[in-house]
Coordinates of C-alpha atoms in Angstrom, one line a residue:
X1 CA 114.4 151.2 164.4
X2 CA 111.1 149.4 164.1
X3 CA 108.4 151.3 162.4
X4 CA 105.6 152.6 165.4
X5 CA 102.4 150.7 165.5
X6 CA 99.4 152.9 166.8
X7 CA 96.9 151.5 168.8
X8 CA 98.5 148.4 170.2
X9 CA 98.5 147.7 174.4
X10 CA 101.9 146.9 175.2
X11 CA 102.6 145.5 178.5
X12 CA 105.6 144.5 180.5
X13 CA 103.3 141.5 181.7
X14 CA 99.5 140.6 182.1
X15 CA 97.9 139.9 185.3
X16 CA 94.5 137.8 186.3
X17 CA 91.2 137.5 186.7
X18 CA 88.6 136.3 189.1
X19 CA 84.5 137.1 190.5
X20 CA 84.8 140.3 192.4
X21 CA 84.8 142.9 190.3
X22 CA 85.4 146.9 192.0
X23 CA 84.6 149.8 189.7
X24 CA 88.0 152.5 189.9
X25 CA 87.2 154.9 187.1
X26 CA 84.5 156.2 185.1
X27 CA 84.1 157.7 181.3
X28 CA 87.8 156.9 180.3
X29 CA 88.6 156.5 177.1
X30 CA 90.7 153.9 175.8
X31 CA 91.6 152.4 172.4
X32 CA 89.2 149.3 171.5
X33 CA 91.9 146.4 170.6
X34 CA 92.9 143.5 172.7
X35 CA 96.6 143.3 173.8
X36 CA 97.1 141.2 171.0
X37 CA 95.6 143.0 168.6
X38 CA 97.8 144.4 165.3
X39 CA 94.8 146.9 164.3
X40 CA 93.4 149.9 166.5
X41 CA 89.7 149.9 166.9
X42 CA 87.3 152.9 167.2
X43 CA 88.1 154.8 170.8
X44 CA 85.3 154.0 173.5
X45 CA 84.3 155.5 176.3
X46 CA 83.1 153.1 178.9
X47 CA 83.2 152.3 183.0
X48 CA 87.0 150.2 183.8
X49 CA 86.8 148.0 186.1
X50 CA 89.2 145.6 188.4
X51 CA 89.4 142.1 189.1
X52 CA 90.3 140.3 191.8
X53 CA 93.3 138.3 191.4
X54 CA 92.9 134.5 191.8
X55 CA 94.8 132.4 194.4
X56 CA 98.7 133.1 193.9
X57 CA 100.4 130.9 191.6
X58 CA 97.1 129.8 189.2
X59 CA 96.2 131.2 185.8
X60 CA 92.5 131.8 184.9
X61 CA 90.8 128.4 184.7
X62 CA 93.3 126.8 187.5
X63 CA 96.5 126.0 186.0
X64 CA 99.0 126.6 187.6
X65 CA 101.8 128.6 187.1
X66 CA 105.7 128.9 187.6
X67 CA 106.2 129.0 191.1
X68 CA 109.4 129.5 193.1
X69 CA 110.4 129.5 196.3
X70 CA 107.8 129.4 199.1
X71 CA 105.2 128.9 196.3
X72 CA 105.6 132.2 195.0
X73 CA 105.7 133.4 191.2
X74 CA 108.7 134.8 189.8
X75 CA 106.3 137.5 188.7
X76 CA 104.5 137.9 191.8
X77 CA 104.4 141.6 193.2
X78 CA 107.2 141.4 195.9
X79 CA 106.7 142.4 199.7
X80 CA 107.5 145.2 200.9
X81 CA 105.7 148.9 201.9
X82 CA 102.7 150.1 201.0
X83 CA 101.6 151.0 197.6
X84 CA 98.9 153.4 196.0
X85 CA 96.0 150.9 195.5
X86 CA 93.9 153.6 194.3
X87 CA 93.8 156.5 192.1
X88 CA 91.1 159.5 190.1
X89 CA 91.8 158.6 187.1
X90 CA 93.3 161.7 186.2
X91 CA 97.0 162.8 186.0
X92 CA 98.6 165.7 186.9
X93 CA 101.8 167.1 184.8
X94 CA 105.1 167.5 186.8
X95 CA 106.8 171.0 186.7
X96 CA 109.8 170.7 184.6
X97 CA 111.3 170.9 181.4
X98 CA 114.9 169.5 179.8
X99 CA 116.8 169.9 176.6
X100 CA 116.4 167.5 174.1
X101 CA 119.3 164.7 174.5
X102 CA 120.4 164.6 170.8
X103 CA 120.5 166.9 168.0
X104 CA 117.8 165.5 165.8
X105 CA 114.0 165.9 165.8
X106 CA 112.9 164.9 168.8
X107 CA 109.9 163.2 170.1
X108 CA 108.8 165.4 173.0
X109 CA 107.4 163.9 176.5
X110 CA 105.8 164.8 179.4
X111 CA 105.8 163.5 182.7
X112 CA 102.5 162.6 184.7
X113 CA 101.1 161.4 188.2
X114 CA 97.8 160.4 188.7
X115 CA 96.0 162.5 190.9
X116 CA 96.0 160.7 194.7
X117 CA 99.3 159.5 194.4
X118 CA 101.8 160.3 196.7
X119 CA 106.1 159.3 196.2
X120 CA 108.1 159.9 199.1
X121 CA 110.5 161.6 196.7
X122 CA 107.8 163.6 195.8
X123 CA 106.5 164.6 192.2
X124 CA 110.0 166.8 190.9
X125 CA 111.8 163.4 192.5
X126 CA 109.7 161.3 190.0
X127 CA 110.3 163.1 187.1
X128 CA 114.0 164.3 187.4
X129 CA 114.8 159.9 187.5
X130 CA 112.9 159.6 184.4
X131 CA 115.0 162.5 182.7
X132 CA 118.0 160.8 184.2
X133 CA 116.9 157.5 182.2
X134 CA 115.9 158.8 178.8
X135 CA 118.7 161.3 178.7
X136 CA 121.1 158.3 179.6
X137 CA 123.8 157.1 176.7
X138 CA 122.7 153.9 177.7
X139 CA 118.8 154.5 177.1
X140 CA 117.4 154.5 173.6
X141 CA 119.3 158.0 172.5
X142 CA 122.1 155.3 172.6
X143 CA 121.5 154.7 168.8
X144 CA 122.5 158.3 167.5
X145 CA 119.4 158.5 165.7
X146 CA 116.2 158.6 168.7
X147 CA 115.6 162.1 170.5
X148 CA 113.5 162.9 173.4
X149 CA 112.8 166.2 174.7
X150 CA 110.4 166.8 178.2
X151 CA 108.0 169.7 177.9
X152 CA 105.4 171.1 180.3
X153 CA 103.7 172.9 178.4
X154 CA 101.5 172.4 175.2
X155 CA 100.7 168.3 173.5
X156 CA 103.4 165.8 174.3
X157 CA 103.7 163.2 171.6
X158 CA 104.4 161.0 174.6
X159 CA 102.7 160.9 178.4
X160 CA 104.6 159.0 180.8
X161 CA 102.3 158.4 183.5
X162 CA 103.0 156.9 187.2
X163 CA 99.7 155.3 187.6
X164 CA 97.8 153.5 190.9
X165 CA 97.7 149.9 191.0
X166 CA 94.3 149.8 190.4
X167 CA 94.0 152.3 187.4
X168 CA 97.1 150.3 186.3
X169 CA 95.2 146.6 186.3
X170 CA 92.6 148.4 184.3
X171 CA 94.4 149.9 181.6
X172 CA 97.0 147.8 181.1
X173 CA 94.9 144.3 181.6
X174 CA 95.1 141.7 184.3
X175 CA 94.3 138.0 182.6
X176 CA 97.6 137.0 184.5
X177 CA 97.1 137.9 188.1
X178 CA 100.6 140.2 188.0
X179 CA 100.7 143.9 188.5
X180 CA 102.6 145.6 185.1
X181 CA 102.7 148.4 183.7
X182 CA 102.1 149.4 180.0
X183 CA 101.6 151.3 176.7
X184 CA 98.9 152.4 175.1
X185 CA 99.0 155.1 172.4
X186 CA 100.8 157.8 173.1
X187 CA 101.1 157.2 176.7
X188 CA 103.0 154.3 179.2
X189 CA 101.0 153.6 182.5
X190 CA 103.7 152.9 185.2
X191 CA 102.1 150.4 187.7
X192 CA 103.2 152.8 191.4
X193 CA 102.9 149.1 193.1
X194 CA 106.1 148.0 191.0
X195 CA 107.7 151.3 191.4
X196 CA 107.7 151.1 195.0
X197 CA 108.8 147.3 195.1
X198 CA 109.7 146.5 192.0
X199 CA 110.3 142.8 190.9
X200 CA 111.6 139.1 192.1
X201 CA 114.2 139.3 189.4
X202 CA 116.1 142.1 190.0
X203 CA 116.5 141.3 193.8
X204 CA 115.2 144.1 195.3
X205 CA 117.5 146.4 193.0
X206 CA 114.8 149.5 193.1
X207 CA 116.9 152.4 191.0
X208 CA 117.7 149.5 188.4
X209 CA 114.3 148.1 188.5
X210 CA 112.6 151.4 187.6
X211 CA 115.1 152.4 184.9
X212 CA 114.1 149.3 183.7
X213 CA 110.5 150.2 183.9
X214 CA 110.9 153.0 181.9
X215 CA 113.0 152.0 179.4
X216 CA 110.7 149.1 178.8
X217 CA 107.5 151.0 177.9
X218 CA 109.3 153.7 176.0
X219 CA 110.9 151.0 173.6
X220 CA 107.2 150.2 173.0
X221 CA 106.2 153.6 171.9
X222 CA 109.4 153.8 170.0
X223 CA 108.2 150.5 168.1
X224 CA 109.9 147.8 169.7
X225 CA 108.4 144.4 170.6
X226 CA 109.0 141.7 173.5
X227 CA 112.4 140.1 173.1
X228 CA 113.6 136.8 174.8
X229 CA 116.5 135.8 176.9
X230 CA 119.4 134.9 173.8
X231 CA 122.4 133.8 175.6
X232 CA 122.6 132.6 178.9
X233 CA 124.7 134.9 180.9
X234 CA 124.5 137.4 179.0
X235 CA 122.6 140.8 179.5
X236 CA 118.7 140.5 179.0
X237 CA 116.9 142.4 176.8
X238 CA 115.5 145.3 177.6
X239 CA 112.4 144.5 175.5
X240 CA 112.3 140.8 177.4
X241 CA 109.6 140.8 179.9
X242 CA 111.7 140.8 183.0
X243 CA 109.5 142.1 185.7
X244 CA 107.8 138.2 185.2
X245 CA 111.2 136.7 184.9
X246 CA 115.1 136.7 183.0
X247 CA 114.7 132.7 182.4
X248 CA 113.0 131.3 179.3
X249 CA 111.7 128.2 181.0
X250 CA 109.5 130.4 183.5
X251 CA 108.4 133.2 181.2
X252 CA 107.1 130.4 179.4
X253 CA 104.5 129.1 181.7
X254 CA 104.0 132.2 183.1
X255 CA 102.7 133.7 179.5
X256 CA 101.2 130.0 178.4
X257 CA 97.4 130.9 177.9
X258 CA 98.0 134.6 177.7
X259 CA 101.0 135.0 174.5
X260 CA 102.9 138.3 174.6
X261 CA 103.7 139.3 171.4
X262 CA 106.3 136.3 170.9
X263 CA 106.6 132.3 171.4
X264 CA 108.6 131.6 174.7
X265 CA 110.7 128.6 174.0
X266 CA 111.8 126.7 177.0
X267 CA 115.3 126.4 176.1
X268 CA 116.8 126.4 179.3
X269 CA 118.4 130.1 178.7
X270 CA 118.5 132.5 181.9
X271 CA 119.7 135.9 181.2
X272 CA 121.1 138.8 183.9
X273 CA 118.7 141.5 184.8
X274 CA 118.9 144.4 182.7
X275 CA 117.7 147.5 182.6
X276 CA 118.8 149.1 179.2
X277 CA 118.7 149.0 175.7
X278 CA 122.5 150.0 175.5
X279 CA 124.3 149.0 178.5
X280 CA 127.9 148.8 177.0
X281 CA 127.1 153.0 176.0
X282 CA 130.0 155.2 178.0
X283 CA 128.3 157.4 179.9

């Protein structure tokens, strides 16, 4: 398993900027490096704020971008119901704890809402489908060695967080004008906008999108990077960043002035959707 790198923001995607600027929190703290960053500067505590996306389908400073049908991005936000645009800033801990899912030492999480949003399946929903996902054969326990544990009680040395779509542009960075979700430290934000509707490229495949999601942003606090599409046909990643796209070609120009951790040939590969790191594991 790759060693852990503190510090870093990971994020399943980047999204962009623009003029209007709307303040969403105050005072939170958040680690001083750029996504790109391999070093952790000193912890700041400073007013976040949101940008307004640009027209659809341009990156900052016009160019444009990947577009698909109906001039749509691959990595555009899909339609669909409403979402929790805003948040406090704080999160609240869901009741519920589970044995750990192998015998080792395991890293213990917690799971988190932020305060003002509201699932239909409510907050014990939530956090019994991400138990389902890390405690899955197919998830990152596949390897025999990882081991997660939920707690409620006491510190987690993970916070998985289900986080507004505002608090979620804030934290985890929006230079690409894409709602994602993301890692920082000892916590992943989970964007509520792609929860509810997920992404282009799973085809409105919501259970399989957010396992997905999950399994994404834990890898990242587990110590694994952004992967690519290898063969076409074949599974993608889990660690490729598929809520922008499973074909090289348009992750490509979708990441061009904004580079996520690795060089996006366009080779002409398209993967299928995936949503773990282990899919072949028997459940």
């Amino acid at each position: 398993m790759p060693s852990r790198t503190p510090g870093l923001r990971h994020v399943l995607g980047m999204a962009g900027m623009c003029t209007l600027s709307i303040a969403v929190l105050a005072t939170m703290q958040l680690a001083g490096s750029s996504p790109e960053s391999d070093h952790q500067g000193p912890a700041v505590n400073r007013l976040i704020t949101v940008r307004a996306a640009p027209p659809s389908g341009s990156e900052p400073g016009g160019r444009p971008v990947s577009m698909g049908a109906a001039g749509r991005s691959s990595a555009d936000l899909p339609d669909g119901p409403p979402v929790p645009v805003t948040g406090s800033g704080t999160w609240r801990v869901v009741p519920g704890a589970v044995r750990q899912a192998y015998a080792g030492h395991p890293d213990t999480y917690s799971v988190e809402i932020e305060d003002g949003v509201r699932l239909v399946d409510g907050d014990v929903g939530f956090g019994r489908f991400v138990d389902g996902v890390l405690h899955d054969p197919r998830s990152w326990i596949g390897d025999g060695v990882t081991a997660l544990q939920r707690i409620e009680h006491g510190v987690p040395d993970l916070r998985i967080r289900l986080t507004s779509q505002n608090t979620a542009r804030a934290l985890c960075g929006y230079e690409l004008p894409f709602d994602t979700s993301c890692r920082i430290d000892d916590a992943v934000y989970l964007s509520a906008a792609r929860w509810i509707r997920g992404a282009t490229s799973f085809s409105g495949r919501m259970d399989e999108y957010r396992q997905y999601m999950v399994n994404h942003e834990v890898g990242h606090f587990l110590g694994h990077e952004h992967e690519l599409c290898d063969i076409s046909g074949s599974f993608a990643p889990v660690m490729m960043q598929q809520t922008f796209s499973t074909r090289n070609d348009e992750l490509a120009d979708i990441t061009a002035t904004n580079p996520q951790q690795v060089d996006v040939p366009k080779d002409g590969k398209v993967c299928t959707p995936n949503a773990w790191p282990y899919p072949h594991a028997t459940r």
